[in-house]
PDB file of C-alpha atoms and ligand atoms in Angstrom:
ATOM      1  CA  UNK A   1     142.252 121.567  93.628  1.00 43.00           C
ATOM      2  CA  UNK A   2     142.440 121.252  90.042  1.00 41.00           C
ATOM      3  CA  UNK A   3     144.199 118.449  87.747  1.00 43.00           C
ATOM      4  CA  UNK A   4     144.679 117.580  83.897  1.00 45.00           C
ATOM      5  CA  UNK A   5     143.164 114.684  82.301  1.00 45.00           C
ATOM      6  CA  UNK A   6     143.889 111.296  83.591  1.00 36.00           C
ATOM      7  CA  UNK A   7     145.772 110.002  81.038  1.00 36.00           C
ATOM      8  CA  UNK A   8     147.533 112.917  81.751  1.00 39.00           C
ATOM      9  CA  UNK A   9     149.145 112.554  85.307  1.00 36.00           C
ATOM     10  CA  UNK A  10     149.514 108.614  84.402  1.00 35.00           C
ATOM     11  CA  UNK A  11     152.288 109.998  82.000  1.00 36.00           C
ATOM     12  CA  UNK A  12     153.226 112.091  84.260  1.00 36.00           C
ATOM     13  CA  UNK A  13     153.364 109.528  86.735  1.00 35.00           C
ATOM     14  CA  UNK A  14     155.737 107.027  84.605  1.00 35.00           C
ATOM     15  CA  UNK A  15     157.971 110.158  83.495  1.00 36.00           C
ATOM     16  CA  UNK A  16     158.521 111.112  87.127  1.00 36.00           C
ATOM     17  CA  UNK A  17     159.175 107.629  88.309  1.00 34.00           C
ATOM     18  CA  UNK A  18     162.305 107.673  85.783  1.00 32.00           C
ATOM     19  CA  UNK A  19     163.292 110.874  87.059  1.00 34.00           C
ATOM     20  CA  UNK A  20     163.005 111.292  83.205  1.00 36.00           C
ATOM     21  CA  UNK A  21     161.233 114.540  82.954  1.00 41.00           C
ATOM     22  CA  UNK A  22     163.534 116.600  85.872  1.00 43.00           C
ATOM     23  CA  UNK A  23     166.530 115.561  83.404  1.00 54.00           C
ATOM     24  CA  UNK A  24     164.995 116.997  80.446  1.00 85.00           C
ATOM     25  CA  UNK A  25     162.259 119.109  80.653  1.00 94.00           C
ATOM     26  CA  UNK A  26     160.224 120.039  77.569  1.00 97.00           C
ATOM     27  CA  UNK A  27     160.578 123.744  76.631  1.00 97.00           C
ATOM     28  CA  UNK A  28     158.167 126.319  77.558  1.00 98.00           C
ATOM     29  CA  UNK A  29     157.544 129.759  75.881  1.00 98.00           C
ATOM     30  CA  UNK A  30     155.363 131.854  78.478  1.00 98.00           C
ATOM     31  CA  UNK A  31     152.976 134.626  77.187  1.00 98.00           C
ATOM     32  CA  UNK A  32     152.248 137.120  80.123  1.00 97.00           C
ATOM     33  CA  UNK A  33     150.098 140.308  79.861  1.00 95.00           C
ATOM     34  CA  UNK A  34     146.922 141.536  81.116  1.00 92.00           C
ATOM     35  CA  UNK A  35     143.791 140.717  79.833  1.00 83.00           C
ATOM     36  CA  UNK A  36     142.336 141.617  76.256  1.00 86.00           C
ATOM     37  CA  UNK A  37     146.188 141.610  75.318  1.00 93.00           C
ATOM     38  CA  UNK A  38     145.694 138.688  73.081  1.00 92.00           C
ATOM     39  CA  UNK A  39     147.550 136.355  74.685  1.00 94.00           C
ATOM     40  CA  UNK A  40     144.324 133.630  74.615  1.00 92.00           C
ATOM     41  CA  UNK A  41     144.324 133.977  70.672  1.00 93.00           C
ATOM     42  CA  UNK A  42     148.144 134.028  70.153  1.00 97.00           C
ATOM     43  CA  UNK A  43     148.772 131.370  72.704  1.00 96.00           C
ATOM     44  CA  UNK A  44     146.188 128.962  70.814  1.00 95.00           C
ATOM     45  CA  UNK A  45     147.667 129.675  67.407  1.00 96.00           C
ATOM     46  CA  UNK A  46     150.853 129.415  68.163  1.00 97.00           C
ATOM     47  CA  UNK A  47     150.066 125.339  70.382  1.00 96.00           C
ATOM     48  CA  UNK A  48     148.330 124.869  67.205  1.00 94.00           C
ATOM     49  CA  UNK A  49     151.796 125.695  64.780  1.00 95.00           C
ATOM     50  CA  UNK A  50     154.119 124.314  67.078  1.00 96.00           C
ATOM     51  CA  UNK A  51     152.077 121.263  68.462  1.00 95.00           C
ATOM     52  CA  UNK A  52     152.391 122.182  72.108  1.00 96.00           C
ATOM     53  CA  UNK A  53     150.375 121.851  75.129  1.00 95.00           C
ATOM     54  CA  UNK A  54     148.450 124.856  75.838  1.00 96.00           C
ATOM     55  CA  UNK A  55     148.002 126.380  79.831  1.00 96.00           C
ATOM     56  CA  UNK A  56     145.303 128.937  79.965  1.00 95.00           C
ATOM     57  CA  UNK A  57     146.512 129.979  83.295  1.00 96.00           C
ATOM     58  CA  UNK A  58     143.861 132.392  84.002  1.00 94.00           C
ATOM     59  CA  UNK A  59     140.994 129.034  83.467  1.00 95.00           C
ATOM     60  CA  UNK A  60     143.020 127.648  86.732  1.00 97.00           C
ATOM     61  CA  UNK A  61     141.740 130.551  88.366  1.00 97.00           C
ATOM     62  CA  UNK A  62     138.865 130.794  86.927  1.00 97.00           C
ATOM     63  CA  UNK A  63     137.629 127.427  88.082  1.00 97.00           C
ATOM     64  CA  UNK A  64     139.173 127.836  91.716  1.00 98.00           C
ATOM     65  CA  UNK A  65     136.608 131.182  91.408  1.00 98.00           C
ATOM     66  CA  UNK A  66     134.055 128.812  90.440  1.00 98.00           C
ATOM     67  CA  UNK A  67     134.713 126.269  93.114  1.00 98.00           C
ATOM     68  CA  UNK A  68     134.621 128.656  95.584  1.00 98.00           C
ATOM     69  CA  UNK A  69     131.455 130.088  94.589  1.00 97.00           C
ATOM     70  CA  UNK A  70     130.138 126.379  94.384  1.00 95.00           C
ATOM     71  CA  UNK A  71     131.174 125.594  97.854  1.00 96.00           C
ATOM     72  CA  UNK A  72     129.950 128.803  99.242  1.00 97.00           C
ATOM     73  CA  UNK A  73     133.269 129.636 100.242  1.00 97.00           C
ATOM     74  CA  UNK A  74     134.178 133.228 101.903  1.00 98.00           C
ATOM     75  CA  UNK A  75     136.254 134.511  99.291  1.00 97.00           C
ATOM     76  CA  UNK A  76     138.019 137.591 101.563  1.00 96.00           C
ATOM     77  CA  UNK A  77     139.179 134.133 104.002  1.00 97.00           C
ATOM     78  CA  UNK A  78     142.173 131.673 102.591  1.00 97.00           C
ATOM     79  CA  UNK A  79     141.065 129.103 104.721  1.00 98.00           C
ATOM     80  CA  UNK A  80     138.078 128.813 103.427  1.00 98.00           C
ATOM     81  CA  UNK A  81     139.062 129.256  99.950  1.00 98.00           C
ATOM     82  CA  UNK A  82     141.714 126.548 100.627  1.00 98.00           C
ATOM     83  CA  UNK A  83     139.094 124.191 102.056  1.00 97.00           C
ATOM     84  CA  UNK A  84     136.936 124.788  98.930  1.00 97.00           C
ATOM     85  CA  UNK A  85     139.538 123.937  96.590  1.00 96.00           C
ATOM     86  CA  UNK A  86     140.583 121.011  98.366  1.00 95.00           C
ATOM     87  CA  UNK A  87     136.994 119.788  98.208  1.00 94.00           C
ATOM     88  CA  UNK A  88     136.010 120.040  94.571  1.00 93.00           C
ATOM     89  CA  UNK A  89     138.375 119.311  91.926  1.00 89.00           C
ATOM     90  CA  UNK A  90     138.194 120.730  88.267  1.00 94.00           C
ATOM     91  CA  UNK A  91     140.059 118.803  85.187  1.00 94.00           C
ATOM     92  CA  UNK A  92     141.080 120.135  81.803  1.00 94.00           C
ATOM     93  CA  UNK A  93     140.129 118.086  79.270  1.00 92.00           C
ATOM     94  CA  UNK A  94     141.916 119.682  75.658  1.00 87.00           C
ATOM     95  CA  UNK A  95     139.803 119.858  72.292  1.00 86.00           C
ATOM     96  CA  UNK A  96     142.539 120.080  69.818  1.00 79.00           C
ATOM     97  CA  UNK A  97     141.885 123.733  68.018  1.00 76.00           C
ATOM     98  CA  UNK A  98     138.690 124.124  69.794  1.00 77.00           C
ATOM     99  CA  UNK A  99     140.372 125.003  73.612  1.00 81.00           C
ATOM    100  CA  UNK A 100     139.482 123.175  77.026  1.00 89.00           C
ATOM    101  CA  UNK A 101     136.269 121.959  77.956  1.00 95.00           C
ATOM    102  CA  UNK A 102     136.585 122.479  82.018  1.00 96.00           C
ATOM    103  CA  UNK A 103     134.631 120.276  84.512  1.00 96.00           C
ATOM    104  CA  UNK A 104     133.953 120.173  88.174  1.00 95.00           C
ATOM    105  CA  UNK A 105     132.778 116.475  88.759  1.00 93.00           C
ATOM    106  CA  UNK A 106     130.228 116.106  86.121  1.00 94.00           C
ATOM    107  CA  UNK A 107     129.415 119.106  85.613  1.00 96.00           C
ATOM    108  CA  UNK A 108     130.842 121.511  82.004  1.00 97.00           C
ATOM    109  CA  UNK A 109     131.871 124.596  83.731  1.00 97.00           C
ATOM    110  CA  UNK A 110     133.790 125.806  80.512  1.00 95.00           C
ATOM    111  CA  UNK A 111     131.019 128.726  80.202  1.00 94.00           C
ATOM    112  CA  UNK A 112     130.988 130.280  83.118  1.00 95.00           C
ATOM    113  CA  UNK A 113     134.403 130.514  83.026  1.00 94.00           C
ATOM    114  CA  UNK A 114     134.172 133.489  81.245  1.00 88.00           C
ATOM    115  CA  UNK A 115     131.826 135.598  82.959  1.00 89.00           C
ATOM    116  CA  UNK A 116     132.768 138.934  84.476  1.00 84.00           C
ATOM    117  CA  UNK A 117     131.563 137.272  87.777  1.00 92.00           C
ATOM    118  CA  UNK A 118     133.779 134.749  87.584  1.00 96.00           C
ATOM    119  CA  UNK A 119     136.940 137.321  86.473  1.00 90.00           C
ATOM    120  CA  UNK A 120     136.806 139.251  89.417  1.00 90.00           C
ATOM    121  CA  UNK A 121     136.017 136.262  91.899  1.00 96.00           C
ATOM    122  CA  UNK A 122     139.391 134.436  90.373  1.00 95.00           C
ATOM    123  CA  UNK A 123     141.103 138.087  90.331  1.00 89.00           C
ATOM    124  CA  UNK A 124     140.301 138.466  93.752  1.00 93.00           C
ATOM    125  CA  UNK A 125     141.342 135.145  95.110  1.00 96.00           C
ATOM    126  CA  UNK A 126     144.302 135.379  93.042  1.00 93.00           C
ATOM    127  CA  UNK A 127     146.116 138.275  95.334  1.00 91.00           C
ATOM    128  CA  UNK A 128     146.192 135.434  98.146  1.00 94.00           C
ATOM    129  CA  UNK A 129     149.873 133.582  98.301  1.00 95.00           C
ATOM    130  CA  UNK A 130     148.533 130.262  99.934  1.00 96.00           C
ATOM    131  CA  UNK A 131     145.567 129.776  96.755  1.00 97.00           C
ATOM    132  CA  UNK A 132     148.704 130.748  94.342  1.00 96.00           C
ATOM    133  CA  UNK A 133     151.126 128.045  95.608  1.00 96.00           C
ATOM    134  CA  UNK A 134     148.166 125.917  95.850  1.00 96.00           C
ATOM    135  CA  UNK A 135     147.551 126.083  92.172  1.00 96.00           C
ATOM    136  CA  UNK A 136     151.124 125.986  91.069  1.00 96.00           C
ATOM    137  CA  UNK A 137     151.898 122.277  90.778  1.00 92.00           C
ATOM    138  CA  UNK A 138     148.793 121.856  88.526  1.00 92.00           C
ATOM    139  CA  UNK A 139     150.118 124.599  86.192  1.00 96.00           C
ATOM    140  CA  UNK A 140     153.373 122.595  86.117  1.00 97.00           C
ATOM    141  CA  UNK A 141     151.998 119.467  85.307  1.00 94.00           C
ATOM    142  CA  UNK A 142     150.983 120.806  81.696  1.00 95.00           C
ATOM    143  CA  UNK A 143     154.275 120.845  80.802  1.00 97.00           C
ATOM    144  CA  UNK A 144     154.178 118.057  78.672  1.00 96.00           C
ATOM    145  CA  UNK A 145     156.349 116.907  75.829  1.00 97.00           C
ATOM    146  CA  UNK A 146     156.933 117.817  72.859  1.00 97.00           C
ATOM    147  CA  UNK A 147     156.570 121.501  74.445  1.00 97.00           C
ATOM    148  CA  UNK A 148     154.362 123.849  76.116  1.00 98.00           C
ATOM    149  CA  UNK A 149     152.744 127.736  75.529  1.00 98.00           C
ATOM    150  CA  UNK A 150     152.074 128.707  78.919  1.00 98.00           C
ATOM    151  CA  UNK A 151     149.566 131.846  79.028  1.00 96.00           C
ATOM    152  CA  UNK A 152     149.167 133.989  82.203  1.00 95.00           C
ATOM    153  CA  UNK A 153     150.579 136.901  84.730  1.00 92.00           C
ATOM    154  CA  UNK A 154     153.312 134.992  86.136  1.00 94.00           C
ATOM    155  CA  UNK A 155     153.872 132.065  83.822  1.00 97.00           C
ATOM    156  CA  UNK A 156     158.299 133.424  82.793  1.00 96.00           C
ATOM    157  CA  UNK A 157     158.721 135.245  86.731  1.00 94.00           C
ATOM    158  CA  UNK A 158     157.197 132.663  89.013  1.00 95.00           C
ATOM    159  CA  UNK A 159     155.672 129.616  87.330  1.00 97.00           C
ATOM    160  CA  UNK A 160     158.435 128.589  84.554  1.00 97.00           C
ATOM    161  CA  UNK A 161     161.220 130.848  85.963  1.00 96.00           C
ATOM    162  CA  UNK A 162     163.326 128.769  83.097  1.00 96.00           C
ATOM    163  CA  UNK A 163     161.085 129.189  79.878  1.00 97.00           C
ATOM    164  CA  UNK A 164     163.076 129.216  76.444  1.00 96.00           C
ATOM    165  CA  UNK A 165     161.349 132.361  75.724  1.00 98.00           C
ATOM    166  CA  UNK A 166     159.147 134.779  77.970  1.00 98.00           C
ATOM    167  CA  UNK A 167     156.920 137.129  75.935  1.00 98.00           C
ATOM    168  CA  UNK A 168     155.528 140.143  77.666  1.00 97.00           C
ATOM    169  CA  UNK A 169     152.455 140.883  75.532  1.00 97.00           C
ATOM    170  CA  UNK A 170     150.117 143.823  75.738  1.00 95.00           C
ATOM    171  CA  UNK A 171     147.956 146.798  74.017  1.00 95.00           C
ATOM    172  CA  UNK A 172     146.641 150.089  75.487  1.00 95.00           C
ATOM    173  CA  UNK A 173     143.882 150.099  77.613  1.00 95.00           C
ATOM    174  CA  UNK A 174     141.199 151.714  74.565  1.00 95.00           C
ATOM    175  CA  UNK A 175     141.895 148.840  72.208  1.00 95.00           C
ATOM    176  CA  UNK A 176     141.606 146.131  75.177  1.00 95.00           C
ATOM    177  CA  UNK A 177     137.859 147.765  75.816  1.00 95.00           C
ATOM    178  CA  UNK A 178     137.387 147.899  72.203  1.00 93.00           C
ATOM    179  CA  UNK A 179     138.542 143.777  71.785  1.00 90.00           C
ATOM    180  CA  UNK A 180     136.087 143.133  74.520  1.00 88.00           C
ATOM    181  CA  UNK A 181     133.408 145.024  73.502  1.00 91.00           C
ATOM    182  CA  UNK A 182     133.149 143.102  70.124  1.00 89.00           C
ATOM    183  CA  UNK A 183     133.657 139.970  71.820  1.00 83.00           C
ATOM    184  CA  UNK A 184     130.614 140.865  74.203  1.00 85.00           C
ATOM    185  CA  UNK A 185     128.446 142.479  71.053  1.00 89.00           C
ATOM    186  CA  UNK A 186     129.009 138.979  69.696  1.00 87.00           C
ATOM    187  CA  UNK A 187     127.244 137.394  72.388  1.00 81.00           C
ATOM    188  CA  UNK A 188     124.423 139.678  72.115  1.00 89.00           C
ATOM    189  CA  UNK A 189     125.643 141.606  75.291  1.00 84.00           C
ATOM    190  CA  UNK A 190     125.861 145.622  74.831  1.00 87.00           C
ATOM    191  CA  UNK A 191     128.036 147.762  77.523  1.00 89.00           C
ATOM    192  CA  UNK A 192     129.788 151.447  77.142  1.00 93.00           C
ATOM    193  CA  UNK A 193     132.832 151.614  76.604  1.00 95.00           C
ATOM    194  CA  UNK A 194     133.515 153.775  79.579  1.00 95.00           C
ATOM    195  CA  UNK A 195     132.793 150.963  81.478  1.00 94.00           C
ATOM    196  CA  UNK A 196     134.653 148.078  79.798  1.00 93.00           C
ATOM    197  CA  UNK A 197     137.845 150.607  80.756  1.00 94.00           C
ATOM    198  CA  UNK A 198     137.013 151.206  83.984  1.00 94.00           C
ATOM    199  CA  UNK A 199     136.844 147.629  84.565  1.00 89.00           C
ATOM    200  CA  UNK A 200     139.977 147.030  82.870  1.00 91.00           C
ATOM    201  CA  UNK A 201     141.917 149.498  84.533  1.00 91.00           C
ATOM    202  CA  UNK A 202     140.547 148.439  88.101  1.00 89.00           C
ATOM    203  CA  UNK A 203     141.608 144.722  87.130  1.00 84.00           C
ATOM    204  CA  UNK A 204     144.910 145.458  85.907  1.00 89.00           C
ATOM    205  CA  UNK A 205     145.541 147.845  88.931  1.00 89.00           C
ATOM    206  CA  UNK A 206     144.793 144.882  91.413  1.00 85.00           C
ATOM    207  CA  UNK A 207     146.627 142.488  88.849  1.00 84.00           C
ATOM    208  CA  UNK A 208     149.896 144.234  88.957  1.00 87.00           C
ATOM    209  CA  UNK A 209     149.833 146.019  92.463  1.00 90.00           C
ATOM    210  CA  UNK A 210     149.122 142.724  94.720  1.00 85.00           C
ATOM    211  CA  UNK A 211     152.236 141.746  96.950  1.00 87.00           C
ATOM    212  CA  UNK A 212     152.267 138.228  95.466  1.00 85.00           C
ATOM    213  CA  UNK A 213     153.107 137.524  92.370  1.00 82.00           C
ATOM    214  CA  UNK A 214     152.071 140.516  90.348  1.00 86.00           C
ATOM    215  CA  UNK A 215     151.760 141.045  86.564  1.00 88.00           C
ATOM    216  CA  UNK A 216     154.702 142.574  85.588  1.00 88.00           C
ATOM    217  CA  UNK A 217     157.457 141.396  82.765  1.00 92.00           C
ATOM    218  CA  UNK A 218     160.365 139.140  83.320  1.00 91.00           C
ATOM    219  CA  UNK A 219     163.380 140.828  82.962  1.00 92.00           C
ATOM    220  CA  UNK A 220     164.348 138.852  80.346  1.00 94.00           C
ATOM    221  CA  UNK A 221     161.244 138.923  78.365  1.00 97.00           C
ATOM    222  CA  UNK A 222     160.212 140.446  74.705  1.00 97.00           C
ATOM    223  CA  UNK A 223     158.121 143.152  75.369  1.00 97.00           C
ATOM    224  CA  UNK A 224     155.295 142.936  72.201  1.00 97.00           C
ATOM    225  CA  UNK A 225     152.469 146.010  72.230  1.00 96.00           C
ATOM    226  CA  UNK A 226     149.461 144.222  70.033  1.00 95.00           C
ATOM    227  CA  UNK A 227     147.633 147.595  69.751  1.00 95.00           C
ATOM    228  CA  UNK A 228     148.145 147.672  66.289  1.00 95.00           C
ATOM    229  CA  UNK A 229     148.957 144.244  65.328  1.00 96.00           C
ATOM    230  CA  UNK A 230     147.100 141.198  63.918  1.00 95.00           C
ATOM    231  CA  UNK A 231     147.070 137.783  65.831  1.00 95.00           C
ATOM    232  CA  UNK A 232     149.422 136.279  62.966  1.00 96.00           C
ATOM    233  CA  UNK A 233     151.616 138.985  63.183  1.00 97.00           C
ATOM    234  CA  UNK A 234     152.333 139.031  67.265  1.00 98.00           C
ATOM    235  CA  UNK A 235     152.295 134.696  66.247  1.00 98.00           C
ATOM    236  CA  UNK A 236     155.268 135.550  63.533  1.00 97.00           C
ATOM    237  CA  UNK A 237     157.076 137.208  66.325  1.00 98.00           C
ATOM    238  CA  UNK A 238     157.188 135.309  68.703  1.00 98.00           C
ATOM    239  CA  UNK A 239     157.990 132.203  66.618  1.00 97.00           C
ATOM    240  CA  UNK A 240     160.934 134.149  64.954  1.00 96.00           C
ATOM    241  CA  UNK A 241     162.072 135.205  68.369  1.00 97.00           C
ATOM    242  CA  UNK A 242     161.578 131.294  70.031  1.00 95.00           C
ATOM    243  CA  UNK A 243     163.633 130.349  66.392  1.00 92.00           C
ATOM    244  CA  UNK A 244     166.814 132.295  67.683  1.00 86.00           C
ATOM    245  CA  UNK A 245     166.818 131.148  70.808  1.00 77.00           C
TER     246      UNK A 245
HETATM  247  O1   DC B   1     143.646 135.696  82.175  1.00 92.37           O
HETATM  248  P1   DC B   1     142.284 135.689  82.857  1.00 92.37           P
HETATM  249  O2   DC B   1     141.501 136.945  82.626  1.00 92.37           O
HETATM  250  O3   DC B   1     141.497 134.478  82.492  1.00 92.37           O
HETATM  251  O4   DC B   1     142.597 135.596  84.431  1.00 92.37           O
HETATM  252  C1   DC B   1     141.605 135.717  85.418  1.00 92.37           C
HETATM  253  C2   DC B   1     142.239 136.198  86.719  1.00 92.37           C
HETATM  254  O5   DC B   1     143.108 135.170  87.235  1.00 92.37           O
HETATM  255  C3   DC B   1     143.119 137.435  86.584  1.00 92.37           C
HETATM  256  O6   DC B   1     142.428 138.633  86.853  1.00 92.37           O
HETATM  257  C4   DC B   1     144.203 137.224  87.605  1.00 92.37           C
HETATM  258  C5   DC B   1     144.261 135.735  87.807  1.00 92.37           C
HETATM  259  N1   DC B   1     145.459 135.129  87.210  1.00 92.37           N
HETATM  260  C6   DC B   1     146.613 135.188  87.928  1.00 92.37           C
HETATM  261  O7   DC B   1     146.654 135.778  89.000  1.00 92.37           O
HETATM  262  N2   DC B   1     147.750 134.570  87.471  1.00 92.37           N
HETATM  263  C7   DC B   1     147.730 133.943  86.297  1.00 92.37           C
HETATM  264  N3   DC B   1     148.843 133.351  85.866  1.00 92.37           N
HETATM  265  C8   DC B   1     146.546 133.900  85.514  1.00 92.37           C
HETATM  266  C9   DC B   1     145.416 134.515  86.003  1.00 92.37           C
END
């Protein structure tokens, strides 16, 4: 199981007591996609502009990937799985502009959460219904007020069903590779590009084809193609589009 800071859930806690937060719940504007999209970039900038909470959905996977791998767990059983994440617990803790640093007891897990081992462990996992609904409740406890940006595959059809605004954000499959390419070049890691799309494609195949869940766009959502837009100007759009709401 995962769970936000502390201080967090105490305010949660109170606000729940009061029946305060059921009454009036804080507005959420949920950025779905598939990876490479942009949606980690936008959905930072735009927390940043609007001082909202942020909810990198995809780290709540990532870390039940990392817990299971941790534990030992067989990833192809939900029991196990289940038992891991029951077992371990991960918290969020924000940095302001900097992200999340993510931790698993004592120990900073934020790195590995980006691995490629660690994307298609939480990918994997992530087609099981009992691990979802596991991990839902955390994801709902960052909504916080003044406001959240919810980032993810399901955040507007399944997670906040009621957002103010669902974004459905994405870019072709070439300029995903070529995002992630640069971003791995950066870290001193060099791959082919063939490969980054193969990847990408298998991912989003198993993203948007599982039975639970899937990646696909609310029907009420904006649909935004970043191929050949800057982070500002996909951040300009959506805050425009949250404005007339
Ligand atoms: O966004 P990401 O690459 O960090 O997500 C890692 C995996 O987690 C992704 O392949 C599918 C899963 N995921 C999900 O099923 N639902 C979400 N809302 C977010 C991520």
């Amino acid at each position: 199981m995962t769970s936000v800071d502390a201080d967090k859930q105490a305010e949660r806690g109170a606000k729940s007591s009061t029946g305060h937060e059921r009454d009036d719940l804080p507005p959420v504007i949920a950025i779905d996609g598939p990876s490479g999209a942009g949606k980690g970039a936008v959905a930072q900038v735009l927390a940043n502009q609007l001082n909202y909470h942020l909810l990198d959905s995809g780290a709540v996977y990532r870390a039940a990937a990392i817990i299971c791998k941790k534990a030992g767990a067989d990833i192809s059983s939900e029991s196990s799985v289940l038992a891991a994440l029951d077992a371990f617990q991960a918290t969020f803790h924000p940095q302001g502009t900097d992200g999340v640093v993510v931790m698993i007891g004592e120990e900073n897990i934020t790195n590995e959460l980006r691995t490629q081992q660690t994307a298609e462990i939480a990918s994997q996992i992530a087609v099981m219904q009992p691990i979802r609904a596991a991990l839902l409740d955390e994801q709902r406890s960052f909504r916080q007020p003044p406001g959240l940006i919810a980032d993810g595959r399901d955040m507007g059809t399944v997670v906040f069903p009621d957002a103010q605004l669902k974004v459905f954000l994405t870019a072709s499959v070439e300029e995903r590779a070529n995002r992630r390419a640069k971003q791995l070049k950066e870290k001193g890691i060099e791959t082919t590009m063939a490969v980054l799309m193969a990847e990408i494609d298998a991912r989003d195949k198993r993203d948007s084809t599982r039975e639970h869940a899937p990646l696909k766009a609310a029907h009420d959502a904006l649909f935004i193609d970043s191929s050949s837009l800057s982070i500002e100007e996909v951040v300009d759009l959506i805050v425009n589009a949250a404005s007339s709401e």
